[in-house]
Structures are given as C-alpha cells and as structure tokens.
Backbone as JSON, one array per atom type, in Angstrom:
{
  "sequence": "MPVESHQKLKNYASESGMTMNEVYDSMLLWFLGEKKNNANFHYLASPKGTSKYITMWIDDNIIAMVKKLSKQDSMSINRIIFTAITYFLQEKE",
  "N": [[101.07, 43.17, 12.05], [99.13, 43.4, 14.95], [98.05, 40.41, 16.52], [95.51, 40.36, 17.71], [94.2, 42.51, 16.43], [94.15, 41.56, 13.8], [92.46, 39.36, 14.12], [90.09, 40.67, 14.84], [89.55, 42.04, 12.46], [89.11, 39.84, 10.78], [86.81, 38.81, 12.0], [85.07, 40.97, 11.54], [84.98, 40.86, 8.74], [83.7, 38.41, 8.36], [81.22, 38.84, 9.65], [80.25, 40.87, 8.05], [80.02, 39.74, 5.61], [82.08, 39.91, 3.8], [85.14, 39.59, 1.9], [88.53, 39.25, 3.08], [90.2, 40.84, 1.51], [88.38, 42.72, 0.53], [87.7, 43.95, 2.92], [90.18, 45.11, 3.67], [90.5, 46.93, 1.54], [88.17, 48.57, 1.85], [88.62, 49.56, 4.41], [90.97, 51.08, 4.08], [90.07, 52.91, 2.16], [88.11, 54.21, 3.68], [89.76, 55.38, 5.68], [91.42, 57.05, 4.08], [89.46, 58.74, 3.04], [88.58, 59.99, 5.38], [90.93, 61.34, 6.09], [91.09, 63.06, 3.91], [88.96, 64.66, 4.48], [89.97, 66.19, 6.43], [90.41, 64.91, 8.9], [92.08, 64.49, 11.95], [94.31, 62.4, 12.49], [96.53, 60.71, 14.63], [99.52, 59.34, 13.77], [100.4, 55.95, 14.2], [102.6, 53.45, 15.57], [103.19, 50.04, 14.97], [103.0, 47.8, 17.67], [105.84, 46.25, 19.14], [106.62, 42.77, 19.29], [104.03, 41.79, 19.65], [102.96, 41.41, 17.24], [102.33, 40.03, 13.96], [103.5, 39.06, 10.74], [101.54, 39.52, 7.88], [99.93, 38.79, 4.77], [98.61, 41.15, 2.65], [96.23, 41.81, 0.28], [95.71, 44.42, -1.72], [93.89, 46.76, -3.6], [95.37, 48.15, -6.53], [94.93, 50.87, -7.2], [94.18, 51.94, -4.76], [96.46, 51.5, -3.24], [98.14, 53.24, -4.6], [97.05, 55.68, -3.81], [97.6, 55.56, -1.08], [100.38, 55.58, -1.17], [100.77, 58.17, -2.16], [99.79, 59.67, 0.01], [101.66, 58.85, 1.86], [104.01, 60.09, 0.96], [103.18, 62.76, 1.11], [102.68, 63.12, 3.87], [105.05, 62.33, 4.95], [105.38, 59.72, 6.01], [105.76, 56.23, 6.65], [104.48, 53.65, 4.53], [103.66, 51.33, 5.82], [103.17, 52.31, 8.41], [101.04, 54.02, 7.92], [99.1, 52.18, 7.07], [98.85, 50.57, 9.39], [97.9, 52.49, 11.18], [95.47, 53.12, 9.94], [94.15, 50.65, 10.23], [93.9, 50.51, 13.03], [92.32, 52.82, 13.72], [90.08, 52.33, 12.13], [89.07, 49.96, 13.26], [88.41, 50.97, 15.79], [86.38, 52.7, 15.07], [84.45, 50.91, 14.22], [83.67, 49.57, 16.48]],
  "CA": [[99.78, 43.54, 12.6], [98.84, 42.65, 16.18], [97.18, 39.25, 16.33], [94.15, 40.74, 18.11], [93.63, 43.34, 15.36], [93.88, 40.69, 12.67], [91.27, 38.58, 14.44], [88.94, 41.58, 14.77], [89.26, 42.26, 11.04], [88.52, 38.6, 10.27], [85.44, 38.77, 12.52], [84.32, 41.98, 10.8], [84.76, 40.34, 7.39], [82.7, 37.34, 8.46], [79.93, 39.45, 9.99], [79.83, 41.76, 6.95], [79.93, 38.99, 4.36], [83.12, 40.43, 2.92], [86.43, 38.92, 1.92], [89.55, 40.08, 3.74], [90.63, 41.84, 0.53], [87.37, 43.79, 0.53], [87.83, 44.68, 4.19], [91.37, 45.96, 3.58], [90.21, 48.03, 0.62], [87.19, 49.5, 2.42], [89.27, 50.19, 5.56], [91.87, 52.12, 3.6], [89.26, 53.98, 1.54], [87.53, 54.97, 4.78], [90.82, 56.19, 6.28], [91.81, 58.09, 3.13], [88.36, 59.7, 3.0], [88.62, 60.77, 6.62], [92.09, 62.24, 5.97], [90.73, 64.09, 2.93], [88.02, 65.55, 5.17], [90.74, 66.86, 7.48], [90.48, 64.22, 10.18], [93.41, 64.65, 12.53], [94.76, 61.14, 13.07], [97.92, 60.61, 15.08], [100.06, 58.11, 13.2], [100.78, 54.98, 15.22], [103.55, 52.4, 15.2], [102.77, 48.71, 15.41], [103.77, 47.41, 18.85], [106.8, 45.15, 18.96], [106.41, 41.55, 20.06], [102.64, 41.3, 19.63], [102.52, 41.47, 15.85], [102.79, 39.01, 13.02], [103.44, 39.49, 9.34], [100.46, 38.94, 7.1], [99.85, 39.24, 3.39], [97.4, 41.94, 2.39], [95.99, 42.11, -1.13], [95.03, 45.72, -1.75], [93.72, 47.28, -4.96], [96.48, 49.0, -6.97], [94.56, 52.29, -7.13], [94.18, 52.33, -3.35], [97.88, 51.58, -2.85], [98.68, 54.49, -5.17], [96.6, 56.77, -2.94], [98.35, 55.43, 0.18], [101.74, 56.05, -1.47], [100.71, 59.63, -2.26], [99.67, 60.15, 1.38], [102.94, 58.57, 2.5], [104.92, 61.18, 0.57], [102.62, 64.02, 1.6], [102.8, 63.2, 5.33], [106.37, 61.8, 5.33], [105.13, 58.55, 6.86], [105.91, 54.98, 5.92], [103.23, 53.01, 4.12], [103.27, 50.42, 6.9], [102.6, 53.08, 9.53], [99.72, 54.49, 7.48], [98.18, 51.04, 7.08], [98.59, 50.2, 10.79], [97.05, 53.54, 11.74], [94.14, 52.91, 9.35], [93.57, 49.47, 10.89], [93.57, 50.84, 14.42], [91.19, 53.75, 13.78], [88.93, 51.65, 11.53], [88.5, 49.06, 14.27], [87.77, 51.79, 16.82], [85.15, 53.23, 14.48], [83.48, 49.82, 14.06], [83.29, 48.99, 17.78]],
  "C": [[99.6, 42.74, 13.9], [97.82, 41.55, 15.91], [95.73, 39.6, 16.65], [93.47, 41.58, 17.02], [93.27, 42.5, 14.15], [92.61, 39.87, 12.9], [90.01, 39.44, 14.37], [88.55, 41.86, 13.33], [88.62, 41.02, 10.41], [87.07, 38.47, 10.74], [84.56, 39.75, 11.77], [84.0, 41.48, 9.4], [83.66, 39.29, 7.4], [81.32, 37.91, 8.71], [79.37, 40.29, 8.85], [79.65, 41.02, 5.63], [80.94, 39.45, 3.33], [84.34, 39.51, 2.95], [87.42, 39.82, 2.66], [90.06, 41.15, 2.79], [89.67, 43.02, 0.5], [87.44, 44.61, 1.81], [89.03, 45.61, 4.14], [91.12, 47.17, 2.68], [89.26, 49.04, 1.25], [87.78, 50.23, 3.62], [90.16, 51.33, 5.1], [91.11, 53.25, 2.91], [88.59, 54.83, 2.61], [88.57, 55.91, 5.38], [91.22, 57.34, 5.36], [90.72, 59.16, 3.01], [88.33, 60.59, 4.22], [89.78, 61.78, 6.58], [91.77, 63.39, 5.02], [89.79, 65.12, 3.54], [88.64, 66.18, 6.4], [90.67, 66.21, 8.85], [91.91, 64.28, 10.67], [93.81, 63.37, 13.26], [96.22, 61.27, 13.5], [98.45, 59.29, 14.55], [100.66, 57.24, 14.31], [101.8, 54.0, 14.67], [103.05, 51.08, 15.76], [103.63, 48.28, 16.6], [104.66, 46.2, 18.56], [106.39, 43.95, 19.81], [105.0, 41.0, 20.05], [102.09, 41.21, 18.21], [103.03, 40.28, 15.07], [102.68, 39.58, 11.62], [102.29, 38.76, 8.66], [100.54, 39.49, 5.68], [98.52, 39.97, 3.22], [97.32, 42.2, 0.89], [95.12, 43.36, -1.19], [95.02, 46.21, -3.2], [94.85, 48.26, -5.31], [96.17, 50.48, -6.87], [94.58, 52.8, -5.69], [95.61, 52.45, -2.84], [98.51, 52.86, -3.39], [98.28, 55.68, -4.31], [97.35, 56.75, -1.6], [99.78, 55.92, -0.03], [101.79, 57.58, -1.55], [100.62, 60.24, -0.86], [100.98, 59.96, 2.13], [103.95, 59.68, 2.2], [104.47, 62.5, 1.18], [102.88, 64.2, 3.1], [104.16, 62.72, 5.85], [106.25, 60.66, 6.33], [105.34, 57.3, 6.01], [104.53, 54.41, 5.58], [102.74, 52.07, 5.22], [102.62, 51.16, 8.06], [101.22, 53.6, 9.16], [98.71, 53.34, 7.56], [97.86, 50.62, 8.52], [97.67, 51.23, 11.45], [95.62, 53.39, 11.22], [93.43, 51.74, 10.01], [93.06, 49.84, 12.27], [92.34, 51.74, 14.51], [89.92, 53.14, 13.17], [88.26, 50.74, 12.55], [87.83, 49.83, 15.4], [86.44, 52.32, 16.33], [84.06, 52.16, 14.43], [83.04, 49.2, 15.38], [82.07, 49.67, 18.34]]
}
C-alpha cells in the first residue's frame, strides 16, 4: 500500500473513532456494496516503489466475499483491496 494511502486511512480511523481493522472492514464492505450495485470501477495496480507491506486484519466473512469477487472478475485479491482503498479514500475526501 502506498505510504500516503496508509496515512490517510490512519487519519480517517482517528477522526472516525474507529480501529484500523474496522476501517478495513467498512472500506471493503463499501466497495463490495458499490460493486453489487453495478458501480463500474477500473481495477488498479499498486504503484511500484512507493508502497510498503502492511498487515491487515479483515473479517473472515468479508475476505470470503472478496475471494468470490476475485474469481468472478478474474482479479487478484491484492488488486481488489488496493482498488477498494483508492476509491474509498476518493469517496471520503
């Protein structure tokens, strides 16, 4: 995840009184809901050189839904999560 995106999510968590786990879950649920409502998101790849690896704790049921979308859209789980992060942050700005 790009360092800037991670910082924005941390700021959002702080401002919303949420844990990072809650932010990740709500971000993915928002993205999955938008996809279900036929939102036309262009899947994005995380840029090289500006990203760092982070640990994300995500609810098992939400991961199952992401895996289902991954198969349905023939996209990697990482790409789905990065796309969700990017569009979620745009929505919250």
